[in-house]
Short mmCIF file of C-alpha atoms and ligand atoms in Angstrom, two decimals:
data_model
loop_
_atom_site.label_atom_id
_atom_site.label_comp_id
_atom_site.label_asym_id
_atom_site.label_seq_id
_atom_site.Cartn_x
_atom_site.Cartn_y
_atom_site.Cartn_z
CA MET A 166 0.00 0.00 0.00
CA GLU A 167 1.30 3.42 -0.88
CA THR A 168 1.96 5.72 2.05
CA LEU A 169 3.04 9.33 2.38
CA THR A 170 4.74 10.65 5.52
CA LEU A 171 4.86 14.39 6.09
CA THR A 172 6.01 16.81 8.74
CA ARG A 173 2.77 17.41 10.66
CA PRO A 174 0.91 20.13 8.73
CA ASP A 175 -0.74 23.29 10.09
CA ASP A 176 -4.03 24.90 9.07
CA TRP A 177 -3.49 28.61 8.47
CA HIS A 178 -7.24 29.41 8.30
CA LEU A 179 -9.82 27.61 10.45
CA HIS A 180 -13.25 28.30 11.96
CA LEU A 181 -13.98 26.35 15.15
CA ARG A 182 -17.04 28.30 16.46
CA ASP A 183 -17.73 28.27 20.20
CA GLY A 184 -19.83 26.73 22.97
CA VAL A 185 -21.22 23.20 22.87
CA VAL A 186 -20.14 22.50 19.28
CA LEU A 187 -16.43 23.10 19.98
CA LYS A 188 -15.95 19.53 21.20
CA ASP A 189 -17.58 18.16 18.04
CA VAL A 190 -15.30 20.18 15.77
CA VAL A 191 -11.85 20.57 17.35
CA HIS A 192 -10.86 16.88 17.41
CA TRP A 193 -10.94 16.60 13.60
CA SER A 194 -8.34 19.33 13.19
CA ALA A 195 -6.34 18.17 16.23
CA ALA A 196 -5.92 14.70 14.67
CA ARG A 197 -4.37 16.18 11.55
CA PHE A 198 -2.77 19.53 12.24
CA GLY A 199 -0.21 20.75 14.77
CA ARG A 200 -1.53 24.30 14.87
CA ALA A 201 -4.26 26.41 13.31
CA ILE A 202 -4.95 30.10 12.84
CA ILE A 203 -8.36 30.47 14.50
CA MET A 204 -10.82 32.85 12.88
CA PRO A 205 -12.42 35.43 15.20
CA ASN A 206 -15.87 35.82 13.56
CA LEU A 207 -17.84 34.67 16.58
CA VAL A 208 -20.97 36.37 17.89
CA PRO A 209 -19.88 38.77 19.32
CA PRO A 210 -16.60 38.97 17.36
CA VAL A 211 -13.25 38.47 19.11
CA THR A 212 -12.17 42.10 19.13
CA THR A 213 -9.93 42.20 22.22
CA THR A 214 -6.93 40.34 23.56
CA GLU A 215 -8.94 39.41 26.62
CA MET A 216 -11.69 37.82 24.51
CA ALA A 217 -9.10 35.97 22.41
CA GLY A 218 -7.44 34.65 25.57
CA ALA A 219 -10.73 33.35 26.96
CA TYR A 220 -11.66 31.79 23.60
CA ARG A 221 -8.25 30.10 23.46
CA GLU A 222 -8.83 28.53 26.88
CA ARG A 223 -12.19 27.15 25.71
CA ILE A 224 -10.53 25.64 22.62
CA LEU A 225 -7.74 24.08 24.72
CA ALA A 226 -10.35 22.57 27.04
CA ALA A 227 -12.25 21.09 24.07
CA ARG A 228 -9.20 19.25 22.69
CA PRO A 229 -9.12 15.46 22.96
CA GLU A 230 -7.19 13.97 25.87
CA GLY A 231 -3.45 14.15 25.23
CA SER A 232 -3.67 16.42 22.19
CA ALA A 233 -0.96 19.03 21.65
CA PHE A 234 -2.98 20.92 19.02
CA GLU A 235 -2.18 24.63 19.37
CA PRO A 236 -4.71 27.31 18.50
CA LEU A 237 -3.01 30.43 17.11
CA MET A 238 -5.42 33.22 17.92
CA THR A 239 -6.50 36.23 15.86
CA LEU A 240 -8.18 39.55 16.58
CA TYR A 241 -11.17 40.79 14.58
CA LEU A 242 -10.36 44.20 13.10
CA THR A 243 -13.03 46.90 13.24
CA ASP A 244 -13.11 50.55 12.17
CA ASN A 245 -12.36 51.38 15.81
CA THR A 246 -9.63 48.93 16.82
CA PRO A 247 -7.14 51.09 18.76
CA ALA A 248 -3.40 50.73 18.18
CA GLU A 249 -3.09 49.92 21.93
CA GLU A 250 -5.22 46.80 21.42
CA ILE A 251 -2.81 45.64 18.73
CA GLU A 252 0.06 46.27 21.13
CA ARG A 253 -1.66 44.17 23.81
CA ALA A 254 -2.35 41.42 21.27
CA ALA A 255 1.30 41.25 20.23
CA ALA A 256 2.45 41.22 23.86
CA SER A 257 0.11 38.30 24.65
CA GLY A 258 2.26 35.83 22.73
CA PHE A 259 -0.82 33.81 21.74
CA ILE A 260 -2.24 36.18 19.11
CA HIS A 261 -0.48 35.85 15.77
CA ALA A 262 -2.70 37.70 13.34
CA VAL A 263 -5.46 40.26 12.89
CA LYS A 264 -8.34 39.48 10.55
CA LEU A 265 -9.79 42.06 8.19
CA TYR A 266 -13.34 41.31 7.09
CA PRO A 267 -14.83 43.96 4.84
CA ALA A 268 -18.17 44.75 6.55
CA GLY A 269 -20.89 42.50 5.15
CA ALA A 270 -18.55 40.25 3.14
CA THR A 271 -19.46 36.98 4.84
CA THR A 272 -20.68 35.14 7.97
CA ASN A 273 -20.61 37.41 11.05
CA SER A 274 -18.80 40.24 9.31
CA ASP A 275 -21.29 42.98 10.24
CA SER A 276 -18.78 44.56 12.62
CA GLY A 277 -16.04 44.42 9.99
CA VAL A 278 -14.23 47.26 8.31
CA THR A 279 -16.26 49.79 6.31
CA ASP A 280 -13.24 51.71 4.94
CA ILE A 281 -9.72 50.31 5.28
CA ARG A 282 -8.23 53.80 5.58
CA ARG A 283 -10.03 54.13 8.94
CA CYS A 284 -7.74 51.36 10.19
CA ASP A 285 -4.44 52.96 9.23
CA ASN A 286 -3.31 53.43 12.85
CA ALA A 287 -4.12 49.84 13.72
CA LEU A 288 -2.44 48.61 10.53
CA ALA A 289 0.70 50.58 11.34
CA ALA A 290 0.72 48.93 14.78
CA ILE A 291 0.27 45.47 13.24
CA ALA A 292 3.35 46.06 11.09
CA GLU A 293 5.32 47.60 13.97
CA HIS A 294 4.62 44.65 16.27
CA ASP A 295 5.26 42.07 13.55
CA LEU A 296 1.79 40.52 13.55
CA THR A 297 0.20 39.32 10.30
CA LEU A 298 -2.86 40.86 8.67
CA CYS A 299 -5.19 38.17 7.26
CA ILE A 300 -7.63 39.49 4.67
CA HIS A 301 -10.96 38.30 3.34
CA GLY A 302 -10.38 39.84 -0.07
CA GLU A 303 -13.76 40.70 -1.55
CA VAL A 304 -15.49 44.02 -2.20
CA THR A 305 -18.96 44.10 -0.72
CA ARG A 306 -20.95 46.54 -2.88
CA PRO A 307 -24.29 44.76 -3.45
CA GLU A 308 -24.26 45.75 -7.13
CA THR A 309 -20.90 44.01 -7.74
CA ASP A 310 -21.30 40.57 -9.30
CA ILE A 311 -20.46 37.93 -6.70
CA PHE A 312 -18.06 36.20 -9.12
CA ASP A 313 -16.07 39.46 -9.58
CA ARG A 314 -15.75 40.52 -5.95
CA GLU A 315 -12.30 39.06 -5.34
CA ALA A 316 -10.67 40.30 -8.54
CA ILE A 317 -11.98 43.86 -7.97
CA PHE A 318 -10.75 43.86 -4.37
CA LEU A 319 -7.16 43.26 -5.51
CA GLU A 320 -6.75 46.44 -7.51
CA GLU A 321 -9.21 48.62 -5.66
CA ARG A 322 -8.31 47.79 -2.04
CA LEU A 323 -5.33 45.50 -1.66
CA ALA A 324 -2.86 47.26 -3.97
CA PRO A 325 -3.37 50.66 -2.24
CA LEU A 326 -3.19 49.01 1.19
CA LEU A 327 0.15 47.37 0.40
CA ALA A 328 1.44 50.67 -1.00
CA ARG A 329 0.40 52.62 2.13
CA HIS A 330 1.84 50.07 4.58
CA THR A 331 5.18 49.02 3.18
CA HIS A 332 6.21 46.81 6.11
CA LEU A 333 2.89 45.10 6.74
CA ARG A 334 2.87 41.29 6.40
CA VAL A 335 -0.36 40.24 4.69
CA VAL A 336 -2.02 36.90 3.99
CA LEU A 337 -4.68 37.04 1.30
CA GLU A 338 -7.01 34.27 2.43
CA HIS A 339 -8.74 31.58 0.39
CA LEU A 340 -7.67 32.53 -3.13
CA THR A 341 -10.28 31.63 -5.74
CA THR A 342 -9.19 33.22 -9.01
CA ALA A 343 -6.33 33.17 -11.52
CA ALA A 344 -6.24 36.96 -11.01
CA ALA A 345 -5.50 36.52 -7.31
CA VAL A 346 -2.78 33.96 -8.03
CA ASP A 347 -1.08 36.44 -10.38
CA PHE A 348 -1.48 39.29 -7.92
CA VAL A 349 0.18 37.38 -5.08
CA ARG A 350 2.91 35.91 -7.28
CA GLN A 351 3.85 39.36 -8.52
CA GLY A 352 3.49 40.92 -5.07
CA PRO A 353 6.17 41.57 -2.46
CA GLU A 354 7.77 38.89 -0.27
CA ARG A 355 5.60 40.05 2.65
CA LEU A 356 2.44 38.98 0.79
CA GLY A 357 1.35 35.36 1.21
CA ALA A 358 -1.84 33.44 0.46
CA THR A 359 -3.86 30.44 1.62
CA ILE A 360 -5.75 28.04 -0.62
CA THR A 361 -8.67 25.83 0.48
CA PRO A 362 -9.26 22.21 -0.56
CA GLN A 363 -12.63 23.06 -2.11
CA HIS A 364 -11.11 25.65 -4.44
CA LEU A 365 -8.48 23.12 -5.53
CA LEU A 366 -11.00 20.35 -6.17
CA MET A 367 -14.20 22.03 -7.37
CA ASN A 368 -15.50 24.72 -9.70
CA ARG A 369 -18.84 26.52 -9.88
CA ASN A 370 -20.47 23.64 -11.74
CA ASP A 371 -20.11 21.63 -8.53
CA LEU A 372 -22.26 24.28 -6.87
CA LEU A 373 -24.87 24.88 -9.52
CA ALA A 374 -24.98 22.33 -12.36
CA GLY A 375 -27.69 19.67 -12.06
CA GLY A 376 -29.12 21.20 -8.87
CA VAL A 377 -28.08 23.63 -6.14
CA ARG A 378 -25.57 22.05 -3.74
CA PRO A 379 -25.77 24.05 -0.52
CA HIS A 380 -22.86 22.12 1.01
CA HIS A 381 -20.62 23.45 -1.77
CA TYR A 382 -21.54 27.06 -1.05
CA CYS A 383 -18.78 29.09 0.54
CA LEU A 384 -17.35 32.59 0.24
CA PRO A 385 -15.52 33.55 -1.82
CA ILE A 386 -17.75 31.47 -4.08
CA LEU A 387 -16.36 28.68 -6.28
CA LYS A 388 -15.17 30.05 -9.62
CA ARG A 389 -14.46 28.78 -13.15
CA GLU A 390 -12.45 25.72 -14.12
CA ARG A 391 -9.62 27.89 -15.43
CA ASP A 392 -9.39 29.53 -12.00
CA ARG A 393 -9.23 26.12 -10.32
CA GLU A 394 -6.45 25.13 -12.69
CA ALA A 395 -4.46 28.25 -11.83
CA LEU A 396 -4.83 27.40 -8.12
CA ILE A 397 -3.66 23.82 -8.69
CA ASP A 398 -0.69 25.05 -10.72
CA ILE A 399 0.52 27.47 -8.05
CA ALA A 400 -0.21 25.19 -5.05
CA THR A 401 1.78 22.36 -6.63
CA SER A 402 4.57 24.60 -7.92
CA GLY A 403 6.55 24.76 -4.69
CA HIS A 404 6.13 28.55 -4.47
CA PRO A 405 6.75 29.32 -0.77
CA ARG A 406 4.20 32.14 -0.41
CA PHE A 407 1.19 29.88 -1.13
CA PHE A 408 0.17 27.53 1.66
CA LEU A 409 -2.58 25.47 3.24
CA GLY A 410 -5.61 27.11 4.87
CA THR A 411 -8.77 25.02 4.87
CA ASP A 412 -11.35 27.67 5.79
CA SER A 413 -13.28 24.75 7.26
CA ALA A 414 -16.42 26.59 8.39
CA PRO A 415 -18.99 24.50 10.26
CA HIS A 416 -22.70 25.29 10.07
CA ALA A 417 -25.47 22.99 11.32
CA ARG A 418 -27.25 21.03 8.60
CA HIS A 419 -30.46 23.06 8.92
CA ALA A 420 -28.54 26.32 8.43
CA LYS A 421 -27.07 25.02 5.15
CA GLU A 422 -30.12 23.17 3.80
CA ASN A 423 -32.23 26.28 3.97
CA ALA A 424 -33.99 28.72 1.63
CA CYS A 425 -31.22 31.16 2.57
CA GLY A 426 -28.33 28.86 3.37
CA CYS A 427 -25.16 29.93 5.18
CA ALA A 428 -21.77 30.13 3.45
CA GLY A 429 -19.17 27.69 4.66
CA ILE A 430 -17.83 24.21 3.85
CA PHE A 431 -16.99 21.79 6.67
CA SER A 432 -13.82 20.02 5.51
CA ALA A 433 -12.04 19.45 8.85
CA PRO A 434 -12.83 15.68 9.06
CA LEU A 435 -10.92 15.01 5.82
CA ALA A 436 -8.86 18.14 5.31
CA ILE A 437 -5.32 16.90 4.69
CA GLU A 438 -6.74 13.92 2.81
CA LEU A 439 -8.48 16.27 0.36
CA TYR A 440 -5.24 18.14 -0.31
CA ALA A 441 -3.46 14.80 -0.84
CA GLU A 442 -6.09 13.89 -3.40
CA ALA A 443 -5.70 17.22 -5.22
CA PHE A 444 -1.89 17.02 -5.28
CA ASP A 445 -2.02 13.36 -6.33
CA GLN A 446 -4.35 14.15 -9.24
CA ALA A 447 -1.84 16.79 -10.35
CA GLY A 448 1.01 14.27 -10.09
CA ALA A 449 2.63 16.42 -7.42
CA LEU A 450 2.42 14.49 -4.13
CA GLY A 451 6.09 15.31 -3.57
CA ARG A 452 5.18 18.99 -3.27
CA LEU A 453 2.48 18.50 -0.63
CA GLU A 454 4.79 18.73 2.36
CA GLY A 455 6.10 22.19 1.48
CA PHE A 456 2.59 23.55 0.92
CA ALA A 457 1.02 21.85 3.93
CA SER A 458 3.79 21.74 6.53
CA HIS A 459 6.61 24.18 5.75
CA PHE A 460 5.65 27.36 3.92
CA GLY A 461 2.98 28.65 6.29
CA ALA A 462 5.17 28.27 9.38
CA ASP A 463 8.05 29.95 7.56
CA PHE A 464 5.82 32.85 6.47
CA TYR A 465 4.48 33.39 9.99
CA GLY A 466 7.99 33.16 11.44
CA LEU A 467 7.19 30.06 13.53
CA PRO A 468 9.15 26.82 13.77
CA ARG A 469 8.03 23.91 11.63
CA ASN A 470 6.39 21.04 13.54
CA GLY A 471 8.73 18.38 14.89
CA ASP A 472 6.49 15.33 14.43
CA ARG A 473 4.95 13.64 11.41
CA ILE A 474 1.73 12.22 10.04
CA THR A 475 1.30 9.35 7.62
CA LEU A 476 -1.34 9.09 4.91
CA GLN A 477 -2.12 5.92 3.00
CA ARG A 478 -3.72 5.56 -0.39
CA GLN A 479 -6.80 3.78 0.89
CA PRO A 480 -10.34 4.99 0.17
CA ARG A 481 -12.44 5.86 3.20
CA PRO A 482 -16.21 6.42 3.18
CA ILE A 483 -17.33 9.79 4.55
CA PRO A 484 -20.45 9.66 6.76
CA LYS A 485 -23.61 11.40 5.55
CA ALA A 486 -23.68 13.49 8.71
CA LEU A 487 -21.75 13.95 11.95
CA PRO A 488 -22.79 15.08 15.46
CA TYR A 489 -22.89 18.85 15.96
CA GLY A 490 -24.21 20.07 19.31
CA ASP A 491 -27.76 18.75 19.59
CA GLY A 492 -28.01 18.43 15.80
CA HIS A 493 -25.93 17.35 12.82
CA ILE A 494 -23.41 18.69 10.37
CA VAL A 495 -22.75 17.56 6.80
CA PRO A 496 -19.05 17.36 5.93
CA LEU A 497 -17.65 17.84 2.44
CA ARG A 498 -17.92 14.55 0.42
CA ALA A 499 -20.71 13.30 2.72
CA GLY A 500 -21.90 9.87 1.58
CA GLU A 501 -18.96 9.56 -0.83
CA GLU A 502 -15.33 8.47 -0.57
CA ILE A 503 -12.00 10.14 -0.04
CA ALA A 504 -9.04 8.48 -1.76
CA TRP A 505 -6.55 8.91 1.10
CA SER A 506 -6.73 8.06 4.82
CA LEU A 507 -4.66 8.86 7.87
CA THR A 508 -2.96 5.84 9.40
CA ASP A 509 -4.10 4.68 12.84
CA ASP A 510 -0.73 5.74 14.26
CA THR A 511 -1.39 9.29 13.22
CA LEU A 512 -4.91 9.27 14.66
CA ALA A 513 -3.81 8.05 18.09
CA PRO A 514 -3.53 11.08 20.42
CA GLU A 515 -0.11 10.06 21.73
CA ALA A 516 1.27 10.49 18.21
CA SER A 517 0.88 14.27 18.48
O1 DOR B 144 -17.74 30.39 3.39
C1 DOR B 144 -17.32 31.04 4.33
N1 DOR B 144 -17.67 30.75 5.61
N2 DOR B 144 -16.52 32.08 4.10
C2 DOR B 144 -16.16 32.91 5.07
O2 DOR B 144 -15.46 33.84 4.78
C3 DOR B 144 -16.67 32.73 6.45
C4 DOR B 144 -17.04 31.36 6.71
C5 DOR B 144 -17.86 31.19 7.98
O3 DOR B 144 -17.48 31.73 9.01
O4 DOR B 144 -18.87 30.49 7.93
ZN1 ZN B 145 -12.87 31.82 6.73
#
């Protein structure tokens, strides 16, 4: 049987939510990843160092027995985030990034930024204290076509932001377009990007052709096949500024299978396996370790993980639904198969 052993990967973009569902969600990521950048779009959003510290404690308490999974916390940027809050965040040692959601761009982004220039003091402090700015890169004007929102953001918002803050380290999250790939590739060394498994494996036909698939709906929305191909090309190229970030975003089944369904794809139960499948299909399994386990840590200035995981080429059925609080959640590939599996050694908690 073919196996693949990697330095334990990290997830540089993850939603874990809060409260009773934490225990149902955290263990999937903890079995695969050493660390994860934890998104702050809770209700209310994680806008202070104190809130991030309390949230971190709840995540640590929800880990499986013996797990060393480390949540890397983020602050939610608002129009009014004071520079002093950024200073406190940097001093905490457990906050590694600040997340910029344009107001109204996605789930729980109502308190997000209405005009990036209002954040210039906070952004200067992020650069000064060597934190990372993570960006949901979409314009939010209702009249802008949803398939164009990312590409327009690059020229209209991101280019001026990078020009105004010449020492700011930025991660453009969840790339979905060939335009974004080009923008990041041509950008400065301090600009990195994450890529999700769904954007490597699916295009907008998987969302809309033959029926609406609410479990394939996420933001930024799936794009064209040529965009997917550009993402595969860059992810498997060995370029060190493009790395793994699942954007696994759990929502209860009823919130997805709804006349107005929520955006978010729950990939945590098979996250690294999905990337293995995508890299394998591209004939580039040898490049997975850099993308999944090295480049993100290097970009964030953190050490690479010291332990390993092993994947085997063995199909595994994915359940139709999984427990989620007092209800259920539907993971990506529900009722189907994934081509790769983690070995039992990797899944045992003492392996981490
Ligand atoms: O699909 C998404 N879901 N995109 C986001 O940006 C947010 C996320 C969520 O929190 O559900
Ligand atoms: Zn996200």
